[in-house]
C-alpha positions as protocol buffer text, in pm:
chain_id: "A"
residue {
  index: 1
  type: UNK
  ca { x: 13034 y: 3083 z: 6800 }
}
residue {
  index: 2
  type: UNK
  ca { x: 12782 y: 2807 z: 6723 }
}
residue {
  index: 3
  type: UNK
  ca { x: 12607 y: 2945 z: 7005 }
}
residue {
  index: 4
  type: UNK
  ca { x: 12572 y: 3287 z: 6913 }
}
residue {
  index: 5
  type: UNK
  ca { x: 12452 y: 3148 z: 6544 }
}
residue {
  index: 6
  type: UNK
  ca { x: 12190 y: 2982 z: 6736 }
}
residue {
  index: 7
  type: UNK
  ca { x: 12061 y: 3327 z: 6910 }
}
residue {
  index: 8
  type: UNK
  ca { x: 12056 y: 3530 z: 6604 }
}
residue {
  index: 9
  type: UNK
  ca { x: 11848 y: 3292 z: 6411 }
}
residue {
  index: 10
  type: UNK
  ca { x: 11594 y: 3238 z: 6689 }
}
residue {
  index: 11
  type: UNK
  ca { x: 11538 y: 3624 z: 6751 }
}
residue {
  index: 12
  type: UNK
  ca { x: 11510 y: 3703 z: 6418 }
}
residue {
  index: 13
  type: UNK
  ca { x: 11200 y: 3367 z: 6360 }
}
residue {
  index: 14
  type: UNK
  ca { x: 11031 y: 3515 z: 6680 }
}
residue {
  index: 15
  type: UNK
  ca { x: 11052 y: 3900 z: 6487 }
}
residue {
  index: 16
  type: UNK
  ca { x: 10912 y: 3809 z: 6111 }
}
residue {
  index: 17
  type: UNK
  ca { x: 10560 y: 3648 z: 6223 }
}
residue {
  index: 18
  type: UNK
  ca { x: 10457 y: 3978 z: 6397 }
}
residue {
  index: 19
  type: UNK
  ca { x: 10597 y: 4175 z: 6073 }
}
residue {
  index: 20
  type: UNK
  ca { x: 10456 y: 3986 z: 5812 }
}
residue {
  index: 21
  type: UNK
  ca { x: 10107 y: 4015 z: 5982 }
}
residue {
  index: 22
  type: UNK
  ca { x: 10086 y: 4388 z: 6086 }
}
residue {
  index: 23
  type: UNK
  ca { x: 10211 y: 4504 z: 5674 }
}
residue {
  index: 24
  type: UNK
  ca { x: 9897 y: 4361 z: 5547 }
}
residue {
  index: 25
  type: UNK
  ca { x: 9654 y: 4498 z: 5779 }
}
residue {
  index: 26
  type: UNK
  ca { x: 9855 y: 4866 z: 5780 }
}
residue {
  index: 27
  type: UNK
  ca { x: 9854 y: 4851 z: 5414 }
}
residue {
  index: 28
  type: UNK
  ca { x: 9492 y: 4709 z: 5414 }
}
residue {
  index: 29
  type: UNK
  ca { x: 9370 y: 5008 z: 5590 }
}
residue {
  index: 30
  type: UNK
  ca { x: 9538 y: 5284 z: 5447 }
}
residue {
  index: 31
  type: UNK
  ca { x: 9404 y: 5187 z: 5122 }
}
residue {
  index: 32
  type: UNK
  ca { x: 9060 y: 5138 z: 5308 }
}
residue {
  index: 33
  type: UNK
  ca { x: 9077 y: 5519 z: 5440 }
}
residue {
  index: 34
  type: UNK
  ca { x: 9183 y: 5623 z: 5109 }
}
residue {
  index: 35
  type: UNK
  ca { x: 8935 y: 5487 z: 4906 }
}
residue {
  index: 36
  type: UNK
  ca { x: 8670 y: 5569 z: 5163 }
}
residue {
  index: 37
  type: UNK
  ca { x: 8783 y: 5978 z: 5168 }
}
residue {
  index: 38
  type: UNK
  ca { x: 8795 y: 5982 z: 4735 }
}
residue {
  index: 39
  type: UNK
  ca { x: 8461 y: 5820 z: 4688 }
}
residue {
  index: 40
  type: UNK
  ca { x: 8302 y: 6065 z: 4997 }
}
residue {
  index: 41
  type: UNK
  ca { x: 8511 y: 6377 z: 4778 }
}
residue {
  index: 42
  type: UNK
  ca { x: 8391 y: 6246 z: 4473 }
}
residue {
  index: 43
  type: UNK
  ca { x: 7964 y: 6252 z: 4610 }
}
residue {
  index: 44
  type: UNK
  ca { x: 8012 y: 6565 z: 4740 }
}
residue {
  index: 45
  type: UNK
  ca { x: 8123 y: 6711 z: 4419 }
}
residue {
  index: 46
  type: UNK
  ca { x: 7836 y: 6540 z: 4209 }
}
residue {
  index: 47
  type: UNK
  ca { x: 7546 y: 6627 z: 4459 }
}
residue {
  index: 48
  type: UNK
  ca { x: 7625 y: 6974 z: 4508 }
}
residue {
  index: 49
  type: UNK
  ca { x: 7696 y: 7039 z: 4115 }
}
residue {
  index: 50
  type: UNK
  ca { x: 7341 y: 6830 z: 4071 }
}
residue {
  index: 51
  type: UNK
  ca { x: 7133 y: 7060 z: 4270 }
}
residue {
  index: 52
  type: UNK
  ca { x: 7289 y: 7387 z: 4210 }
}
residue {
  index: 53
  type: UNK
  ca { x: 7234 y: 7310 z: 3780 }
}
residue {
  index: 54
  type: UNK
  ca { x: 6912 y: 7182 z: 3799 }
}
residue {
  index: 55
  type: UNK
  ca { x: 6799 y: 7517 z: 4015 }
}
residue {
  index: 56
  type: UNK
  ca { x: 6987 y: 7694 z: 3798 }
}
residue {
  index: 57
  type: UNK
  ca { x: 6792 y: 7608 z: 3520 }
}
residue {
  index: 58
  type: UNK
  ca { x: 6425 y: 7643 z: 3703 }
}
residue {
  index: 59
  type: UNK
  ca { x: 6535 y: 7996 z: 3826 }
}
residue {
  index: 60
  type: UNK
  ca { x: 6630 y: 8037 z: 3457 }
}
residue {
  index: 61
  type: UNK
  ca { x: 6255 y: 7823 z: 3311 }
}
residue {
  index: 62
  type: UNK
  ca { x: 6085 y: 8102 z: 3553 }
}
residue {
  index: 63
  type: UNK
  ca { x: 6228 y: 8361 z: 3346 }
}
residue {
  index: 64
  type: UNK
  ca { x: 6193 y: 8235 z: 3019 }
}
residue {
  index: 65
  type: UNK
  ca { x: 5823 y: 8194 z: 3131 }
}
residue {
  index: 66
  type: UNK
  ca { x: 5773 y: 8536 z: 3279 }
}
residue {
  index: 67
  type: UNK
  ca { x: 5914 y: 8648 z: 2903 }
}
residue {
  index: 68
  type: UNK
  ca { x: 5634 y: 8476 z: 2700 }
}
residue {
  index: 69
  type: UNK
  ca { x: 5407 y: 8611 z: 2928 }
}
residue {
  index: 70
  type: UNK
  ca { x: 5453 y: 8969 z: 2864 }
}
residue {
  index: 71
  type: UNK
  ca { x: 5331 y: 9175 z: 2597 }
}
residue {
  index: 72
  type: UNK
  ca { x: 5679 y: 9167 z: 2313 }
}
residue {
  index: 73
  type: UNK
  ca { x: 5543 y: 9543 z: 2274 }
}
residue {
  index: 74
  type: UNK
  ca { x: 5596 y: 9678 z: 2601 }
}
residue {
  index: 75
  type: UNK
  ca { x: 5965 y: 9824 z: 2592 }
}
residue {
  index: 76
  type: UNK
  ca { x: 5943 y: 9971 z: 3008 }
}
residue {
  index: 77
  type: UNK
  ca { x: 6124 y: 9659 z: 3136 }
}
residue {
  index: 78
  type: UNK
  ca { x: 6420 y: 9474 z: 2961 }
}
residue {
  index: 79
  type: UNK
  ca { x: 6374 y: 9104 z: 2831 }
}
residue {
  index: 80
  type: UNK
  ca { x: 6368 y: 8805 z: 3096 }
}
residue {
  index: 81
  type: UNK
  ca { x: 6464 y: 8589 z: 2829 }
}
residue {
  index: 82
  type: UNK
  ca { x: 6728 y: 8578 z: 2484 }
}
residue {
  index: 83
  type: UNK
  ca { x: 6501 y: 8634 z: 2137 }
}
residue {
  index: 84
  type: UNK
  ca { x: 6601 y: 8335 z: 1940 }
}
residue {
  index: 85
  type: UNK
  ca { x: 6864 y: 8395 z: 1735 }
}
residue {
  index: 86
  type: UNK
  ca { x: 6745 y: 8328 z: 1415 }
}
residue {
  index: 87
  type: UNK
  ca { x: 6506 y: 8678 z: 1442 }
}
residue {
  index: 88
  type: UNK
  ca { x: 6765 y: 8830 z: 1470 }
}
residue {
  index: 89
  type: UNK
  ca { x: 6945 y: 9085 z: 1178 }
}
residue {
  index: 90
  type: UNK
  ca { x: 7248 y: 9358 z: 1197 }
}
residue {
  index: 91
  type: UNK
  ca { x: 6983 y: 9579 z: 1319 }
}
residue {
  index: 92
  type: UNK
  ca { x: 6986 y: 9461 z: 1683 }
}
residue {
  index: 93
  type: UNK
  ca { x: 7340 y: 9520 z: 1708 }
}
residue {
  index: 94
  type: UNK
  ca { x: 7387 y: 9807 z: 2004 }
}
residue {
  index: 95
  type: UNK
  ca { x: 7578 y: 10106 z: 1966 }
}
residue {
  index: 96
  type: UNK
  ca { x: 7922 y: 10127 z: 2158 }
}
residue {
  index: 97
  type: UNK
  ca { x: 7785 y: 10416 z: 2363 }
}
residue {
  index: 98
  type: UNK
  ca { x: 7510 y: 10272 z: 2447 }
}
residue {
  index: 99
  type: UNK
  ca { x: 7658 y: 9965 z: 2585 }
}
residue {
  index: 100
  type: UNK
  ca { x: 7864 y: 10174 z: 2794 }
}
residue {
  index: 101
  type: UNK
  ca { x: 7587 y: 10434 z: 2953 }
}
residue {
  index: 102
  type: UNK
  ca { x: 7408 y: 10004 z: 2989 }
}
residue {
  index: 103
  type: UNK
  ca { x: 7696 y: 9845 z: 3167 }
}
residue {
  index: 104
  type: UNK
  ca { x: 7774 y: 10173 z: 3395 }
}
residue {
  index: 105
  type: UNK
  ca { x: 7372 y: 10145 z: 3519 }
}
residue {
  index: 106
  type: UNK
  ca { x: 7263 y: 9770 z: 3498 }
}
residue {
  index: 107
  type: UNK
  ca { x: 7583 y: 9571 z: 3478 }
}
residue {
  index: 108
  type: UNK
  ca { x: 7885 y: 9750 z: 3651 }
}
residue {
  index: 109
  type: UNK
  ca { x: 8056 y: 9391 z: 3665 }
}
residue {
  index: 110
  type: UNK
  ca { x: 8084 y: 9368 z: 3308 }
}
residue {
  index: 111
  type: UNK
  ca { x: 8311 y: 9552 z: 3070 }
}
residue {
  index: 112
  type: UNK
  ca { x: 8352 y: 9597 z: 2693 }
}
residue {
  index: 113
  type: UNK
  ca { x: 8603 y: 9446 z: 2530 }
}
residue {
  index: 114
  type: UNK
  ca { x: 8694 y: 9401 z: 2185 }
}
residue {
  index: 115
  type: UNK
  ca { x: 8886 y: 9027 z: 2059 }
}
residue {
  index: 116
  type: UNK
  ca { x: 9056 y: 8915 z: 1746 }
}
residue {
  index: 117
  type: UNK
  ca { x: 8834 y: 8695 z: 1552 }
}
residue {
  index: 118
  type: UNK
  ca { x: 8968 y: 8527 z: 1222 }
}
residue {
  index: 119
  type: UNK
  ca { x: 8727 y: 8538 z: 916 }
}
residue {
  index: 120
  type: UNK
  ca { x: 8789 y: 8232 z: 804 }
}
residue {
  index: 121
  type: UNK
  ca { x: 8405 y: 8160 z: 806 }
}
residue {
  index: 122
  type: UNK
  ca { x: 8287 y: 8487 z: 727 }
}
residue {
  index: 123
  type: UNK
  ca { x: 8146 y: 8577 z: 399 }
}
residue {
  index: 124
  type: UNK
  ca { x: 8248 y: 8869 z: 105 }
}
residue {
  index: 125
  type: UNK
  ca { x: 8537 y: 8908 z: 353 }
}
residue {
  index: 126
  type: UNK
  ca { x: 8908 y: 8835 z: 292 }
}
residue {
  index: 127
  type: UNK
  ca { x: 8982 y: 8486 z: 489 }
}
residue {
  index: 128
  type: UNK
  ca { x: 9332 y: 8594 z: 576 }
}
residue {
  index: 129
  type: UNK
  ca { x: 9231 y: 8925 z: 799 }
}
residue {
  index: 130
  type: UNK
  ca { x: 9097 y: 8926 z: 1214 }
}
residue {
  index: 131
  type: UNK
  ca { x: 8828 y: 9116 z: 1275 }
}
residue {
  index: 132
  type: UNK
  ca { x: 8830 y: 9303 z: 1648 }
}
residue {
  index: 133
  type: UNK
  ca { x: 8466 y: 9240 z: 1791 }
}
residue {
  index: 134
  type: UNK
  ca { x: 8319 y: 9403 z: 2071 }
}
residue {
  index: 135
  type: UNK
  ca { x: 8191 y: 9166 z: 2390 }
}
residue {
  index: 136
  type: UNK
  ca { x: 8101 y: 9158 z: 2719 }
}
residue {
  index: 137
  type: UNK
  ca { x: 8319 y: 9028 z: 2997 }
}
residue {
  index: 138
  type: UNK
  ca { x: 8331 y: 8981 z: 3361 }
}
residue {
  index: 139
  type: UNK
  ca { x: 8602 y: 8747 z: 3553 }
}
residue {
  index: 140
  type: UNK
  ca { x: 8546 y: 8655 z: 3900 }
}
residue {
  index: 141
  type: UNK
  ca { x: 8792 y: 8434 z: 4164 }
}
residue {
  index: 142
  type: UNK
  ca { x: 8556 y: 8151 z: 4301 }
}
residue {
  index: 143
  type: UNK
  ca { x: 8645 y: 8067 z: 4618 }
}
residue {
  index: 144
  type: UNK
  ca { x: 8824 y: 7715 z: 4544 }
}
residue {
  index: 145
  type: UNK
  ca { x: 8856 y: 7429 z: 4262 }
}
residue {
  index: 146
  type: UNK
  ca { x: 8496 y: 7267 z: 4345 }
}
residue {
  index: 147
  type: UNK
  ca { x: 8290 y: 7585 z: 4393 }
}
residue {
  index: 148
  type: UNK
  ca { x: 8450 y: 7694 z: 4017 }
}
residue {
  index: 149
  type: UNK
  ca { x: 8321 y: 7436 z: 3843 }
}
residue {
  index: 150
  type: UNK
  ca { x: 7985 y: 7433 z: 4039 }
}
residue {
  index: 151
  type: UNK
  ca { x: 7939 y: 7775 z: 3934 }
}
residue {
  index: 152
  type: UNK
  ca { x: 8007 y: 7670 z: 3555 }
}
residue {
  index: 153
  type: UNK
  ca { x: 7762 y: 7421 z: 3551 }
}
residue {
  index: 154
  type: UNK
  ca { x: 7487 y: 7663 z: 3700 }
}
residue {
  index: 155
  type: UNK
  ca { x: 7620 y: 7952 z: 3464 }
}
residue {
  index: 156
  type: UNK
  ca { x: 7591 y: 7657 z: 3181 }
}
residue {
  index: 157
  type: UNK
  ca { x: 7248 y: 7540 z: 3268 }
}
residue {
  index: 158
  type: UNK
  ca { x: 7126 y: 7905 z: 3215 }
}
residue {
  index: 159
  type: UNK
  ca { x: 7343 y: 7933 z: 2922 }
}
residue {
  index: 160
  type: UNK
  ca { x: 7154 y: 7625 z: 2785 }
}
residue {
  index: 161
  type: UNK
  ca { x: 6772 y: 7735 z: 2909 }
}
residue {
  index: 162
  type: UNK
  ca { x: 6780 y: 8041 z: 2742 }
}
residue {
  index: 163
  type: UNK
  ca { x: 6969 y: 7895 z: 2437 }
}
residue {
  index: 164
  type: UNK
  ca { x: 7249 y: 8190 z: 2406 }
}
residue {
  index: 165
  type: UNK
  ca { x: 7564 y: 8003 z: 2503 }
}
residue {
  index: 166
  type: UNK
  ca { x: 7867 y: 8253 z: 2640 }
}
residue {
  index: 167
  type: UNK
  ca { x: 8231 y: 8150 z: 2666 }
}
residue {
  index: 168
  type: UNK
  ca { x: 8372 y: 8012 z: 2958 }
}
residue {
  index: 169
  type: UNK
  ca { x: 8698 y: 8006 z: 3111 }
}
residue {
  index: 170
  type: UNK
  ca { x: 8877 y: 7859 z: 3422 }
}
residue {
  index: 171
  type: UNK
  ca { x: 9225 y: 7927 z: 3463 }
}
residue {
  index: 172
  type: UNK
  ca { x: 9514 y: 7914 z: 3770 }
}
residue {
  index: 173
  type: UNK
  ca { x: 9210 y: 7683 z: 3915 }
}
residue {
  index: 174
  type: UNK
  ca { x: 8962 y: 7916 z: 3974 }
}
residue {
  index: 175
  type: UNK
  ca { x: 8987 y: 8218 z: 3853 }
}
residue {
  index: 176
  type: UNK
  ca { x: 8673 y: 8192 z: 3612 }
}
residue {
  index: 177
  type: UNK
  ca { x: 8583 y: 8483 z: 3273 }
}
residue {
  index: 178
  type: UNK
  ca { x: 8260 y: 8468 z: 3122 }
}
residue {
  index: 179
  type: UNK
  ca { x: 8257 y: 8651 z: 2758 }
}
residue {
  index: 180
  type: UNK
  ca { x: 7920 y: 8683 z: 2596 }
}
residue {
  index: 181
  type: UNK
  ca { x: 7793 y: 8845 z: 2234 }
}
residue {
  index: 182
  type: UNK
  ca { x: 7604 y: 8736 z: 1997 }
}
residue {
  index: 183
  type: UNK
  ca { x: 7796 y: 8466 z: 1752 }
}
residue {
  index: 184
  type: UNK
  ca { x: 7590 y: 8500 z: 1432 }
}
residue {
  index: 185
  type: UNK
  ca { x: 7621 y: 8874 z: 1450 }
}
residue {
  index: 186
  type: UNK
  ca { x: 7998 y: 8917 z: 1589 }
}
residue {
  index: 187
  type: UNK
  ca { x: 7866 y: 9185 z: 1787 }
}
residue {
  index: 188
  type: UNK
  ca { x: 7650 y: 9233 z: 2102 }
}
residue {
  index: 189
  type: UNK
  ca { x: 7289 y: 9252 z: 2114 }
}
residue {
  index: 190
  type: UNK
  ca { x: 6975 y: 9293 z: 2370 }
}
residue {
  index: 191
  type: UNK
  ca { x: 7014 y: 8940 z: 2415 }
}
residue {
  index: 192
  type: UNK
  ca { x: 7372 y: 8979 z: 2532 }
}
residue {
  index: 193
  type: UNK
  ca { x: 7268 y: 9244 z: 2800 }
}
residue {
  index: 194
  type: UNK
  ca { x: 6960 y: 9015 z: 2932 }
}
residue {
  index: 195
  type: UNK
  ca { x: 7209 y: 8665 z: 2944 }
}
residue {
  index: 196
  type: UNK
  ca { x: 7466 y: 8933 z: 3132 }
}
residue {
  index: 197
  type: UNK
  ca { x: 7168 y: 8969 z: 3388 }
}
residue {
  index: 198
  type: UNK
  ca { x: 7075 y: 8633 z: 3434 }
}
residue {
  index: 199
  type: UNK
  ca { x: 7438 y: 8514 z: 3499 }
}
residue {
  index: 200
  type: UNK
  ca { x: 7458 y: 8768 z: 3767 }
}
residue {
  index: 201
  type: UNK
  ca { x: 7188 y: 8698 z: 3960 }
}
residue {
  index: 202
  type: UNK
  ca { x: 7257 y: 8293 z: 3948 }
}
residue {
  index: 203
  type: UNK
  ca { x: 7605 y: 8358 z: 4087 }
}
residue {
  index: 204
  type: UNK
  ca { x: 7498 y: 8606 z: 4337 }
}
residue {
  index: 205
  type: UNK
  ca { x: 7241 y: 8373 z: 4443 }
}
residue {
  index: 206
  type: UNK
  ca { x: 7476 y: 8175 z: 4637 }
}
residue {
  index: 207
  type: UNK
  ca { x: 7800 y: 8343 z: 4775 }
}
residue {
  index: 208
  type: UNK
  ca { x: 7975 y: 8033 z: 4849 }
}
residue {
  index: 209
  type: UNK
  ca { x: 8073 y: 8046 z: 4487 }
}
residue {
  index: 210
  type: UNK
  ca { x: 8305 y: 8358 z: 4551 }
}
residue {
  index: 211
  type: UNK
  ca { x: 8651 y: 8394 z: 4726 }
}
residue {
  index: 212
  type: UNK
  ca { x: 8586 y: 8550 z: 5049 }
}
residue {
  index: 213
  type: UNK
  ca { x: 8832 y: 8799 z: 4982 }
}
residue {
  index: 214
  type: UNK
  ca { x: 8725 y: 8903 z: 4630 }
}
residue {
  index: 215
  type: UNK
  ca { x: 8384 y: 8910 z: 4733 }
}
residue {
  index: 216
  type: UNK
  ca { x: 8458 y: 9161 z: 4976 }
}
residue {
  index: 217
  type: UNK
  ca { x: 8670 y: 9360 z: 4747 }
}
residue {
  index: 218
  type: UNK
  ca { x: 8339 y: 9348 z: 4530 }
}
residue {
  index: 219
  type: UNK
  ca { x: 8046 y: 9390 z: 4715 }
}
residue {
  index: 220
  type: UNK
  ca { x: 7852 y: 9487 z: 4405 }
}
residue {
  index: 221
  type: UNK
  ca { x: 7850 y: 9124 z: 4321 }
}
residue {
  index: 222
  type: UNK
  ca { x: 7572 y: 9034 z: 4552 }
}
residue {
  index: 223
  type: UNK
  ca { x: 7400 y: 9355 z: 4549 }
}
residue {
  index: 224
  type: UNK
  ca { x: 7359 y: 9264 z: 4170 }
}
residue {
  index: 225
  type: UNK
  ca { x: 7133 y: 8933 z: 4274 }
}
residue {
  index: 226
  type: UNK
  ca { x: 6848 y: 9185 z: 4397 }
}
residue {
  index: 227
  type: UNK
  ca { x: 6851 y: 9425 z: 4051 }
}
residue {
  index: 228
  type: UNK
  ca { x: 6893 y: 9151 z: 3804 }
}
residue {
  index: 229
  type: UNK
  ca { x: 6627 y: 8911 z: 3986 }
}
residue {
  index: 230
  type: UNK
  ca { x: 6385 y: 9212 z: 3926 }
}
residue {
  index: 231
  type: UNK
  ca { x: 6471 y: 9244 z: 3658 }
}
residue {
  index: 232
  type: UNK
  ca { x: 6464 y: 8885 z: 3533 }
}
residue {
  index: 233
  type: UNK
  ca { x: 6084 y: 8829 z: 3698 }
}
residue {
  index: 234
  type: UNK
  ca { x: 5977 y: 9118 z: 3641 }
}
């Protein structure tokens, strides 16, 4: 018996040493590879969001350029870039036909829609009421997580060039809806039409921001790069 003690105990010393030594380095580069792969993830992500905002917002610098440049007279092309908001008066509101016949022609991704808005901040109106208020949407499915949220920064960077700022929304991780009108008029305007244009020209621009399979469900969605990128330079 004292024998079989002696056995057990020496096979178990000669075991341990070899244990003890490969946990550490298993452990050691697991964490290693992991670290490695979320810090390569994590570059990727920032680099390609980088460059696709900051041409985003030249493309969109062009534009506001080619705007200034033109005579404000000449009514034969539309806008390359938003009036400032502070020209503007009810009077610049559109007419719901006419944003229809304009969406049909120019913008056949977009639809009108009208949302409950409280008037909570509205004045001579009663506080406790909604107000339904007409807008432009589109929703698109980009094709993952990463290529969602590069799109939203390029869409933002445009957003912030021209200084007419839609609403975004990314839901069931990437399933992204754009909604633009005009704010201080709770309406839609010229300006809503030309941001409209510019947003689908900078998405179009790069297909890799679309699902593969929505994009081919939706051709229109690149065709609409060539018409709103004359329109935009013209």
């Amino acid at each position: 018996r004292g024998g079989n003690t002696q056995t057990h105990s020496t096979h178990t010393h000669t075991q341990s040493p070899a244990f003890l030594v490969l946990c550490p380095r298993l452990f050691g580069w697991l964490l290693g590879f992991r670290s490695t792969t979320t810090t390569t993830t994590q570059e990727m992500v920032e680099s390609s969001v980088s460059t696709t905002a900051a041409a985003a917002t030249a493309c969109s610098r062009e534009s506001s350029e080619s705007f200034h440049n033109n005579n404000d007279d000449d009514n034969t092309n539309r806008k390359a870039a938003c009036r400032p908001c502070s020209t503007l008066d009810p009077s610049f509101l559109l007419d719901t036909s006419v944003l229809r016949d304009r969406l049909a022609h120019e913008l056949p991704l977009w639809s009108l829609v009208w949302n409950e808005y409280d008037n909570k901040n509205c004045d001579n109106t009663n506080k406790n009421t909604t107000t339904a208020i007409p807008q432009l949407e589109r929703t698109f499915v980009a094709k993952n997580f990463v290529q969602a949220l590069r799109a939203l920064h390029a869409l933002g960077a445009v957003a912030e060039a021209q200084q007419h700022h839609p609403d975004l929304h990314l839901t069931d991780y990437r399933t992204v809806r754009l909604v633009v009108w005009t704010h201080k008029l709770r309406g839609v305007t010229e300006n809503d039409l030309t941001l409209a244009s510019l947003l689908d020209a900078t998405l179009a621009s790069d297909p890799d921001y679309y699902s593969p399979k929505w994009l081919r469900e939706h051709p229109e969605a690149v065709m609409a790069h060539l018409s709103s990128s004359s329109l935009s330079l013209s």
